[in-house]
Tab-separated table of C-alpha atoms in Angstrom:
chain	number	residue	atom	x	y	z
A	1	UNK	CA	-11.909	34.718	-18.331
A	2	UNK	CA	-10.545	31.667	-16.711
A	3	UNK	CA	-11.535	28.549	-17.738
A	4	UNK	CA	-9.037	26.505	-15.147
A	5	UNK	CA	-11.355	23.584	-13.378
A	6	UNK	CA	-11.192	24.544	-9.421
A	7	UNK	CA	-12.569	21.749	-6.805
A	8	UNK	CA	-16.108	22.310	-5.804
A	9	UNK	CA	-16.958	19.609	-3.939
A	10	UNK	CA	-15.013	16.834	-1.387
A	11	UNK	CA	-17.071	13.939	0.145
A	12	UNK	CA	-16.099	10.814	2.292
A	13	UNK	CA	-17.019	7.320	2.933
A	14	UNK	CA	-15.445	6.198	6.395
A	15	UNK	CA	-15.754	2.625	6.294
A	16	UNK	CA	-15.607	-0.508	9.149
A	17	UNK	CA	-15.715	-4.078	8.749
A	18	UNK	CA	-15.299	-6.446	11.498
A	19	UNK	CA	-14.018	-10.142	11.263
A	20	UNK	CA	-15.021	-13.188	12.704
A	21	UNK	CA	-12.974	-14.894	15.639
A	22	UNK	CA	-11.375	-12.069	16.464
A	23	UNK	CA	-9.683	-11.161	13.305
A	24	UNK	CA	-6.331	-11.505	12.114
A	25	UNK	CA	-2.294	-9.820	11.798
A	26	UNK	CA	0.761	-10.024	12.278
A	27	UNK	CA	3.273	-10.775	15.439
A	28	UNK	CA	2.824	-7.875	16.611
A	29	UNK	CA	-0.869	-7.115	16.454
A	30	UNK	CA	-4.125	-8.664	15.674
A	31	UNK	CA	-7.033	-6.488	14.034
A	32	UNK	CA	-10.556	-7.083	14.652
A	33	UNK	CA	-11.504	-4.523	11.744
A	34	UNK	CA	-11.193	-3.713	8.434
A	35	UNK	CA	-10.874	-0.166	7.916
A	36	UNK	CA	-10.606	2.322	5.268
A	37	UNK	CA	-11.790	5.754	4.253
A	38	UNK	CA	-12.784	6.730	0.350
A	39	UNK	CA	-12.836	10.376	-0.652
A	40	UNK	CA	-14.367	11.683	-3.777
A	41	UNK	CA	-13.332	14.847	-5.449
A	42	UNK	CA	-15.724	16.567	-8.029
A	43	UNK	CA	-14.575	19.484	-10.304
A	44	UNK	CA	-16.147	22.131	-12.012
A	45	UNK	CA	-16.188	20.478	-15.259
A	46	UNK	CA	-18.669	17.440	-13.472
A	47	UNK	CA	-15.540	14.829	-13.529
A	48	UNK	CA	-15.511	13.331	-10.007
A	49	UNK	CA	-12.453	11.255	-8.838
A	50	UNK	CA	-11.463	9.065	-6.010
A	51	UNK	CA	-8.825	7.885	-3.415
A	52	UNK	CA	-8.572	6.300	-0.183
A	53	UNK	CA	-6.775	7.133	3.275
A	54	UNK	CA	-5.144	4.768	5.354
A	55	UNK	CA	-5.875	4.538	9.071
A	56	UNK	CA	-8.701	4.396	11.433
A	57	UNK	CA	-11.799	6.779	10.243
A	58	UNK	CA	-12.498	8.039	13.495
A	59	UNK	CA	-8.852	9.188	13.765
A	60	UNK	CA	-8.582	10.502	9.959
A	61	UNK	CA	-11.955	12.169	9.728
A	62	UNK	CA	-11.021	15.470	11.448
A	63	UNK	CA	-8.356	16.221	9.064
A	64	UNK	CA	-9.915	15.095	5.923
A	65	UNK	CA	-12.828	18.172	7.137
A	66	UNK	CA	-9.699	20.528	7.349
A	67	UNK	CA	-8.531	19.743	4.274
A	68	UNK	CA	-11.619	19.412	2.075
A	69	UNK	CA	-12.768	22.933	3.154
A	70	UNK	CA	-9.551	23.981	2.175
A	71	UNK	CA	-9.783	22.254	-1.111
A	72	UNK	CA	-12.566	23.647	-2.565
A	73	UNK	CA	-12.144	26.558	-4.921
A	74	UNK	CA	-8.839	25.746	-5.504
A	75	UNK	CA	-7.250	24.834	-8.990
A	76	UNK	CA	-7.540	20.794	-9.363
A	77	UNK	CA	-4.304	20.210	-11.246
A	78	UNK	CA	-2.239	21.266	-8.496
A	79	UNK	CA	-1.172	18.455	-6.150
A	80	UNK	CA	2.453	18.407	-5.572
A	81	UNK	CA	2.620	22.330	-4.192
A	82	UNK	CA	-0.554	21.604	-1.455
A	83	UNK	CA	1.653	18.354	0.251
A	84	UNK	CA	4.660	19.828	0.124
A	85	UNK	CA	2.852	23.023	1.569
A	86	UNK	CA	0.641	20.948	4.111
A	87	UNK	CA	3.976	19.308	5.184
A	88	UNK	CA	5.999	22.964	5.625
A	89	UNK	CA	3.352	25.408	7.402
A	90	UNK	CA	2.757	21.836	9.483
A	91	UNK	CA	6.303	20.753	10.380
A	92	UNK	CA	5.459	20.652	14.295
A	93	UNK	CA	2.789	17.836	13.151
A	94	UNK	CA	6.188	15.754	11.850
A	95	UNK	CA	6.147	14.953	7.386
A	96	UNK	CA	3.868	11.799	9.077
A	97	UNK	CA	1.093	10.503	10.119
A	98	UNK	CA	-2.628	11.163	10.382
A	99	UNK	CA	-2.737	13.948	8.415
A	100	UNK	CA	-0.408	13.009	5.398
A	101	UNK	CA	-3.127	9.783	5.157
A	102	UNK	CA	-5.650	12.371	4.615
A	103	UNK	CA	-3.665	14.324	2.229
A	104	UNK	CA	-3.213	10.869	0.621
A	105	UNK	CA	-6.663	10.083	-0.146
A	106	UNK	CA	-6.832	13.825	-1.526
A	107	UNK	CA	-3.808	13.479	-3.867
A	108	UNK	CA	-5.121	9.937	-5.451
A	109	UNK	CA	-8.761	11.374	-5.682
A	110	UNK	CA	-7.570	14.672	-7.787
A	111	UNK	CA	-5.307	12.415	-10.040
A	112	UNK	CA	-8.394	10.363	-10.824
A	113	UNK	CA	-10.174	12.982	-11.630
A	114	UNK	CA	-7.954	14.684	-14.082
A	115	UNK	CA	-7.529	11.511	-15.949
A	116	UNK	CA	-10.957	11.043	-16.112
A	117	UNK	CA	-11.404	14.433	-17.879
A	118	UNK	CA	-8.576	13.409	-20.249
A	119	UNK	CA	-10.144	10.301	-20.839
A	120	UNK	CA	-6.659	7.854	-20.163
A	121	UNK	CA	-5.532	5.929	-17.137
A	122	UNK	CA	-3.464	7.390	-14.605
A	123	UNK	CA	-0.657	5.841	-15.430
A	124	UNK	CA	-0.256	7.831	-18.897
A	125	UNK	CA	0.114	11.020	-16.631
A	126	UNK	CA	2.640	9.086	-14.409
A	127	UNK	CA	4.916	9.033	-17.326
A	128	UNK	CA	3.284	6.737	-19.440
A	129	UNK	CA	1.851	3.086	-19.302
A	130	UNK	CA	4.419	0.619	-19.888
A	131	UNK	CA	2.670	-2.184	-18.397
A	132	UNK	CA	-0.471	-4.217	-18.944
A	133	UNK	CA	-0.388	-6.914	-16.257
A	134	UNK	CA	2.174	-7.510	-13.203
A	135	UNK	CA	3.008	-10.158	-11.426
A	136	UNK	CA	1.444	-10.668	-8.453
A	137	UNK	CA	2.351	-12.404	-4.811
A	138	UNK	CA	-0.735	-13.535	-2.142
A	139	UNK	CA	-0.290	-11.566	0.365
A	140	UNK	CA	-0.988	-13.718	3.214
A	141	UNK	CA	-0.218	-16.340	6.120
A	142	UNK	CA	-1.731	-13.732	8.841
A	143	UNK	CA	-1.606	-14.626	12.865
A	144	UNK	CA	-4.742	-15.866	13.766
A	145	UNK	CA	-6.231	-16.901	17.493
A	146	UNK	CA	-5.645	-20.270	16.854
A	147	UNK	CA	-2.355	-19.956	15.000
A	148	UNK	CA	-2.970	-23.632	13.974
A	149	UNK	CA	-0.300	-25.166	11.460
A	150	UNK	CA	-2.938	-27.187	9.766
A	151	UNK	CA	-4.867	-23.867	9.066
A	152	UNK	CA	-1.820	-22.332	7.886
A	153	UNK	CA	-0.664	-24.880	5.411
A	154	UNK	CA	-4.654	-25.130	3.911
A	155	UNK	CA	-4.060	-21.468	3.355
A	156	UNK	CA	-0.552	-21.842	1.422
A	157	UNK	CA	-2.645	-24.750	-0.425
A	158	UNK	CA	-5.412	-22.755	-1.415
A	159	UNK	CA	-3.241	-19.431	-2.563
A	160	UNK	CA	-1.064	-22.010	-4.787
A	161	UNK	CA	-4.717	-23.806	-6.185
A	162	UNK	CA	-5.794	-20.104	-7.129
A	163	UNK	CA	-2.702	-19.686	-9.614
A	164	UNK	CA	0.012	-17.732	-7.267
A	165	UNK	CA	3.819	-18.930	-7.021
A	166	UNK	CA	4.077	-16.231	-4.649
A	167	UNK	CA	3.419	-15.816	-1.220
A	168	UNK	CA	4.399	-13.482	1.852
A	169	UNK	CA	3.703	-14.554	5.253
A	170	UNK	CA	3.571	-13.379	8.686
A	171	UNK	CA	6.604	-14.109	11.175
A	172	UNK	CA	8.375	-12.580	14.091
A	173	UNK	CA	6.517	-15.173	16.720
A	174	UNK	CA	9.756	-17.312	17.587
A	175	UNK	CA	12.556	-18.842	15.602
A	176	UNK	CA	11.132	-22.205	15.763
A	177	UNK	CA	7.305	-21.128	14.353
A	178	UNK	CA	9.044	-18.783	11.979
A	179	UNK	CA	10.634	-21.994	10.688
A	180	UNK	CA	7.501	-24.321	10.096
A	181	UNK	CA	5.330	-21.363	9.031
A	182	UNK	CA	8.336	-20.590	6.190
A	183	UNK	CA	8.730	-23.891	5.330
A	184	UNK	CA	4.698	-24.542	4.816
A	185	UNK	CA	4.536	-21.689	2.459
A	186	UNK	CA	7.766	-23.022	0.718
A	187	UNK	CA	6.050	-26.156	0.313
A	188	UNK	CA	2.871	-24.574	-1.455
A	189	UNK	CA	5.266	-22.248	-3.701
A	190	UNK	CA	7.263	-25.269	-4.748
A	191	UNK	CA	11.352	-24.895	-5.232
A	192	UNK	CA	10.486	-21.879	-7.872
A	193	UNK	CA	8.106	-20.571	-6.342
A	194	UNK	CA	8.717	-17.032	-4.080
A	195	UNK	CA	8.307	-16.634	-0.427
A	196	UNK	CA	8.947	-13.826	1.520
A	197	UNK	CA	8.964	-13.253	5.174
A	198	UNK	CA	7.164	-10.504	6.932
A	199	UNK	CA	8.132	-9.678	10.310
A	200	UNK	CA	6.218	-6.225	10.761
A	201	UNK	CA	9.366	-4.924	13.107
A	202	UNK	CA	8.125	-7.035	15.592
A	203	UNK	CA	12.257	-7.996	16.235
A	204	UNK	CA	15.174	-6.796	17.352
A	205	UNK	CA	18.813	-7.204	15.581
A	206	UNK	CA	19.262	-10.220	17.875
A	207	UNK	CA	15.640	-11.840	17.387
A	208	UNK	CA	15.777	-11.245	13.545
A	209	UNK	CA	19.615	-12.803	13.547
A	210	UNK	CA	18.398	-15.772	15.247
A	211	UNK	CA	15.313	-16.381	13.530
A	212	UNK	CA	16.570	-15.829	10.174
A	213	UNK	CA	19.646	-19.030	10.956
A	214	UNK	CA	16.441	-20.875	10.798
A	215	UNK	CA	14.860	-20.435	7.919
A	216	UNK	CA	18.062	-18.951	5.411
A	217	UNK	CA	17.702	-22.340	3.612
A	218	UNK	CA	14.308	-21.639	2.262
A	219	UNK	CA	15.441	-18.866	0.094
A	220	UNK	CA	13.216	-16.281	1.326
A	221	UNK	CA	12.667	-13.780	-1.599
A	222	UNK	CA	13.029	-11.094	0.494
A	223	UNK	CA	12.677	-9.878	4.330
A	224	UNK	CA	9.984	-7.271	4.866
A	225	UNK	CA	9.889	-4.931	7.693
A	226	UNK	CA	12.539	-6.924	9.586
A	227	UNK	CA	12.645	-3.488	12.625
A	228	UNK	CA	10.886	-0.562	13.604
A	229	UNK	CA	11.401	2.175	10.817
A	230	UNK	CA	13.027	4.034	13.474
A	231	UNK	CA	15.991	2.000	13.993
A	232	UNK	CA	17.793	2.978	11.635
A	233	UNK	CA	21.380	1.964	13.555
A	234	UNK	CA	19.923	-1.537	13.767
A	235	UNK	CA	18.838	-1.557	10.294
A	236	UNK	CA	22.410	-0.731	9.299
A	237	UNK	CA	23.626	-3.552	11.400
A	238	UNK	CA	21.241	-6.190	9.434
A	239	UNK	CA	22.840	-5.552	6.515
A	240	UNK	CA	25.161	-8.270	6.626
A	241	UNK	CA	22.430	-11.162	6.677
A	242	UNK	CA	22.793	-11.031	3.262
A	243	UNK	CA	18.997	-10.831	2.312
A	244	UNK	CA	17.368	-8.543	0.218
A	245	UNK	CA	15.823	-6.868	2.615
A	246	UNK	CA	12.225	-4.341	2.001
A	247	UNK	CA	10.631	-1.794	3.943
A	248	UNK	CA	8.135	1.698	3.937
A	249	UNK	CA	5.141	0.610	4.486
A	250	UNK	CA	5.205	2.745	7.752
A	251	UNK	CA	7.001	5.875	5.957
A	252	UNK	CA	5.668	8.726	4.448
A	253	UNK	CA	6.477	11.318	1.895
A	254	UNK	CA	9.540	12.038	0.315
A	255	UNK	CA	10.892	12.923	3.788
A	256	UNK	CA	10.235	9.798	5.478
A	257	UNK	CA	12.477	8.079	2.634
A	258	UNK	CA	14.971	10.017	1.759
A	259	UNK	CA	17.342	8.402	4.486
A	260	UNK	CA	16.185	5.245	4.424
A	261	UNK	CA	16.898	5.386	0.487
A	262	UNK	CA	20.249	7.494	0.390
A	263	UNK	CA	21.700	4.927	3.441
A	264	UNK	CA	20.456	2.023	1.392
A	265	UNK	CA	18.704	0.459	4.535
A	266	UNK	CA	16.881	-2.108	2.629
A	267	UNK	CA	16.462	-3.150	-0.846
A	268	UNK	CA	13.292	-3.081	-1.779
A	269	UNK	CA	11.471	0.592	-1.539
A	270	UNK	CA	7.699	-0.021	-0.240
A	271	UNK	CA	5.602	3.103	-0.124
A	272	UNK	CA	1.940	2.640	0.549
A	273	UNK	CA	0.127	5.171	-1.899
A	274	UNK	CA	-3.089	5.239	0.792
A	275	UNK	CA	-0.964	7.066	3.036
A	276	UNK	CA	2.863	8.136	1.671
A	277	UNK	CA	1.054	11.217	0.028
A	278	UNK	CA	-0.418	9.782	-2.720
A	279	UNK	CA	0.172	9.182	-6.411
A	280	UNK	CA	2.746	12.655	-5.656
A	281	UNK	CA	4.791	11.347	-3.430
A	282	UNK	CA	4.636	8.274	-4.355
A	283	UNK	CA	5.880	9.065	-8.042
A	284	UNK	CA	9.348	11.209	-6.493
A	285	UNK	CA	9.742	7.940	-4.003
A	286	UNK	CA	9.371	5.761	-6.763
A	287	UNK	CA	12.621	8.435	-8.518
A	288	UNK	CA	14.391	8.887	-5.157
A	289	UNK	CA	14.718	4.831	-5.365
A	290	UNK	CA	15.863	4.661	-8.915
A	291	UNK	CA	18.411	7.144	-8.444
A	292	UNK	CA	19.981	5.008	-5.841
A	293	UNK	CA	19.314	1.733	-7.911
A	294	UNK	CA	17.001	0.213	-5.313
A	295	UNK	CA	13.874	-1.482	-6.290
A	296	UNK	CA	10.428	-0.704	-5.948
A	297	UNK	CA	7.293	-2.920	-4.803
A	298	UNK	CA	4.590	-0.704	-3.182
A	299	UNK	CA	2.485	-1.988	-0.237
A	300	UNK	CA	-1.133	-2.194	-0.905
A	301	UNK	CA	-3.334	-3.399	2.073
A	302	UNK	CA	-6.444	-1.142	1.258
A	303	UNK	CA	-9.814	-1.300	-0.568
A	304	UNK	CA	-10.163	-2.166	-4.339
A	305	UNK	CA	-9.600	1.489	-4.618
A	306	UNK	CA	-6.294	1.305	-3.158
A	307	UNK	CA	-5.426	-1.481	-5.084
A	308	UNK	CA	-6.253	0.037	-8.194
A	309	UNK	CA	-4.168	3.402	-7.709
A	310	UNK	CA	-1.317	1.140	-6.762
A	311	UNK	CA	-1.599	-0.911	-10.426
A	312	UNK	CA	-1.566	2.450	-12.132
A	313	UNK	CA	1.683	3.382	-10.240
A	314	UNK	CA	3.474	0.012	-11.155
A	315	UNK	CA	2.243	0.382	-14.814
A	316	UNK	CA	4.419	3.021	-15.778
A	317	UNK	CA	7.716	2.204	-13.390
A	318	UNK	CA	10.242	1.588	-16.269
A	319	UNK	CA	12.444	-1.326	-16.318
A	320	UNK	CA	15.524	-0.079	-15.806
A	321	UNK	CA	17.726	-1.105	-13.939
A	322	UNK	CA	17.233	-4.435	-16.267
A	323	UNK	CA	17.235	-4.819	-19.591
A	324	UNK	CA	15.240	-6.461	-22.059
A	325	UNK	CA	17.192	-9.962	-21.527
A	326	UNK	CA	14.988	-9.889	-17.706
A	327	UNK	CA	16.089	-9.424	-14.280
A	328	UNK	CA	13.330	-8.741	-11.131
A	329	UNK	CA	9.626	-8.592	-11.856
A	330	UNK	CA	7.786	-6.144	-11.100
A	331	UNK	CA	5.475	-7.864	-8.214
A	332	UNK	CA	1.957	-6.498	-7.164
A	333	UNK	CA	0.440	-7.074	-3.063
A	334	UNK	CA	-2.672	-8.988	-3.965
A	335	UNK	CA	-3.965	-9.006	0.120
A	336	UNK	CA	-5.503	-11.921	0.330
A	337	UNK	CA	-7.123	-11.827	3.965
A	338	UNK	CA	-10.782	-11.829	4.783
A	339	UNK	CA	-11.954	-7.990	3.723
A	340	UNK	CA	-15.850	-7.380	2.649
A	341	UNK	CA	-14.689	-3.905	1.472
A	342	UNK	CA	-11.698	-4.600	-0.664
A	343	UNK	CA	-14.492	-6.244	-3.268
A	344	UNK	CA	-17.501	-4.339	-1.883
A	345	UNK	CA	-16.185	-0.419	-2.927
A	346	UNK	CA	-16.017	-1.903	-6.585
A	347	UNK	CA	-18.782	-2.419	-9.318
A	348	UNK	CA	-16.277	-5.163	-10.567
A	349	UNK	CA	-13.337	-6.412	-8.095
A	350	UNK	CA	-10.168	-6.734	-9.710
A	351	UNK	CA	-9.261	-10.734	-10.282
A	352	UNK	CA	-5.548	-12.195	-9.677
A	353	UNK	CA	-5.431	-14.677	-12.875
A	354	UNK	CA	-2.941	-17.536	-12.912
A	355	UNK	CA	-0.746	-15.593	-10.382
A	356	UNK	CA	-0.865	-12.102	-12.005
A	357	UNK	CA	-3.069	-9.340	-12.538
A	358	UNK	CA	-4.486	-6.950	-15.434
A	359	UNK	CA	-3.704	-2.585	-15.099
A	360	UNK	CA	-7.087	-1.385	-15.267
A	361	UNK	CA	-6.845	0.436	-18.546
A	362	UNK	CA	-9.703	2.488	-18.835
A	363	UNK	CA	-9.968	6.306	-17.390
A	364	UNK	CA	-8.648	7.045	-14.386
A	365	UNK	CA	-7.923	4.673	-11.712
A	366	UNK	CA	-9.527	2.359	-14.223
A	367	UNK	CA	-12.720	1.341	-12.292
A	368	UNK	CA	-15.771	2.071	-10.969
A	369	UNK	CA	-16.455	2.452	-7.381
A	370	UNK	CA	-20.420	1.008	-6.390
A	371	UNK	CA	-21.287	4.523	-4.942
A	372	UNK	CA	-24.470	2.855	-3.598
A	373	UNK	CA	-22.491	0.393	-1.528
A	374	UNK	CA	-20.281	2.725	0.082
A	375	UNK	CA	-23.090	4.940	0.745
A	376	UNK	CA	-24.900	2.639	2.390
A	377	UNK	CA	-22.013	0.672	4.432
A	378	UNK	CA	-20.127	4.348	5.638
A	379	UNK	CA	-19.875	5.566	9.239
A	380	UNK	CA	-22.275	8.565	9.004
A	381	UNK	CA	-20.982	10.342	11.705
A	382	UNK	CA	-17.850	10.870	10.398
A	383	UNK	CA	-18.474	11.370	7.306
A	384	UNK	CA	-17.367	14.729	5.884
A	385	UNK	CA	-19.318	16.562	3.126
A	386	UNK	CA	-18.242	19.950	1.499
A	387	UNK	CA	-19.281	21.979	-1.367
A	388	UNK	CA	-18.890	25.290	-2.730
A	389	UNK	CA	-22.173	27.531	-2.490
């Protein structure tokens, strides 16, 4: 008789939160909302486990009902067969988007789960935990309405009075804003301290050329998102700024990468676990990077849960290339904009401390989602819940 735990039940928690004055962004866009969507897996041995999807819960809610229905009954310890399955018998739906969020949330959930029932953190099934705490950058400076240079530099002030000597900021608005907003945040950070640009492809090659002249003197740490993912001749043109330069964020799965990777378009490798495919993907982008001796600093702009599955991820990337003498930390996205659900889907929000933070070392992701909250702040309607008879 088999004893092999199977999925019997898949429930979600679409969630909304909407910010004052209009909210905040980038260049490019300004969000009124805060948005994320939870999923919780339970098995057949009572061990539940959860994730998070990126994206709009109106728009992800159809195929998270797909998929859970198609979940249940099925073994829990397989996770790397269903993507790459989801992304072949769906190739007209692209290895992106939508549904890979979905299959995200999925992925991270049944990880949790199994690491529950083995009692250990994630990141001793992710090839074991070499890391306790990470460094950790505020991820910050958003476009607001006002875009007011006073508020900006109180906002460098008060993410270098909380402990950080990292920063990343929003640009992309015009070479000569780019310029004061880089050089307020270099200010904060001090001549030691990190900064690094953000320009969430809201450039061209010419734009980014001219806006960069500007600010190449404050030793940006690195250039994030400098173009549209899809650019990939302009991306090859950039290449002689002589910047490190980062991207992924808008990527997914081990498809979405592998060019970006094996043309070494930028420098720094960002998946976003929420929506690359999970802990799955995530784990053979994190080896499609080393292989090609780029570095890797996932994107994190979710919940606490997303957070959390993104500290078990950096707690077991080794340190090669560098040795034990030092080279590049290791750097964790601690978002640091207004969000009442990154702290809300928690029991106990994880805490930057003097500009790092603490892995989450017990079971699992390593913490405990307030199941009451999320019940109680979800969108009802499209919530999803499915169980086997």
């Amino acid at each position: 008789m088999s004893t092999r735990t199977v999925v019997t039940e898949v429930e979600t928690f679409p969630l909304e939160a909407h910010l004052p004055d209009g909210g905040y962004g980038a260049s490019k866009v300004r969000l009124p909302v805060r948005v994320a969507t939870l999923v919780k897996v339970t098995t057949s041995d009572g061990v539940a486990g959860w994730g998070e999807s990126f994206g709009p819960p109106r728009l992800i809610a159809p195929f998270l009902a797909e998929q859970a229905e198609a979940l249940l009954g099925q073994p829990a310890d397989i996770r790397e067969d269903r993507i790459l399955d989801r992304v072949s018998l769906g190739y007209h739906l692209t290895a992106g988007g939508p549904h890979i969020a979905a299959a995200s949330g999925i992925d991270i959930a049944l990880w949790d789960a199994q690491a529950r029932a083995f009692g250990v953190p994630v990141g001793h099934l992710l090839g074991g935990r070499l890391h306790d705490r990470v460094d950790a950058y505020a991820s910050s400076g958003y476009v607001t309405a006002t875009r007011d240079p006073g508020e900006f530099r109180d906002t460098m002030a008060a993410h270098a009075a909380e402990g950080f000597t990292a920063v990343k900021i929003k640009i992309g608005l015009s070479p000569a804003e780019d310029r004061e907003r880089t050089a307020a945040a270099r200010a904060a950070m001090g001549d030691d301290g990190l900064v690094i640009v953000d320009y969430n492809a809201n450039s061209t090659v010419a734009t980014v050329r001219r806006s960069l002249a500007r600010l190449r003197d404050l030793d940006p740490y690195w250039v994030e998102e400098p173009l549209p993912p899809e650019d990939s001749a302009g991306w090859r043109e950039l290449r002689d700024v002589h910047l490190p330069l980062s991207g992924g964020e808008a990527l997914y799965t081990r498809y979405g990468f592998r060019d970006p990777i094996a043309e070494h378009r930028f420098d720094i490798v960002q998946p976003d676990l929420a929506k690359c495919g999970g802990f799955t993907e995530a784990q053979a982008i994190r080896q499609l990077a080393a292989a090609f001796n780029l570095r890797l600093s996932p994107h994190c702009w979710g919940t606490g849960v997303a957070q959390a599955a993104t500290l078990q991820l950096l707690s077991a990337v080794p340190r090669a290339p560098f040795g034990m003498a030092g080279g590049e930390p290791l750097i964790f996205e601690f978002d640091r904009g207004e969000n009442p659900l990154r702290e809300g889907v928690l029991a106990a929000p994880l805490i930057p401390e003097h500009g790092t933070v603490a892995i989450p070392d017990s079971p699992g992701l390593g913490v405990t989602v307030d199941e009451e909250w999320v019940r109680a702040h979800r969108l009802e309607e499209h919530s999803v819940l499915v169980r086997t008879s």
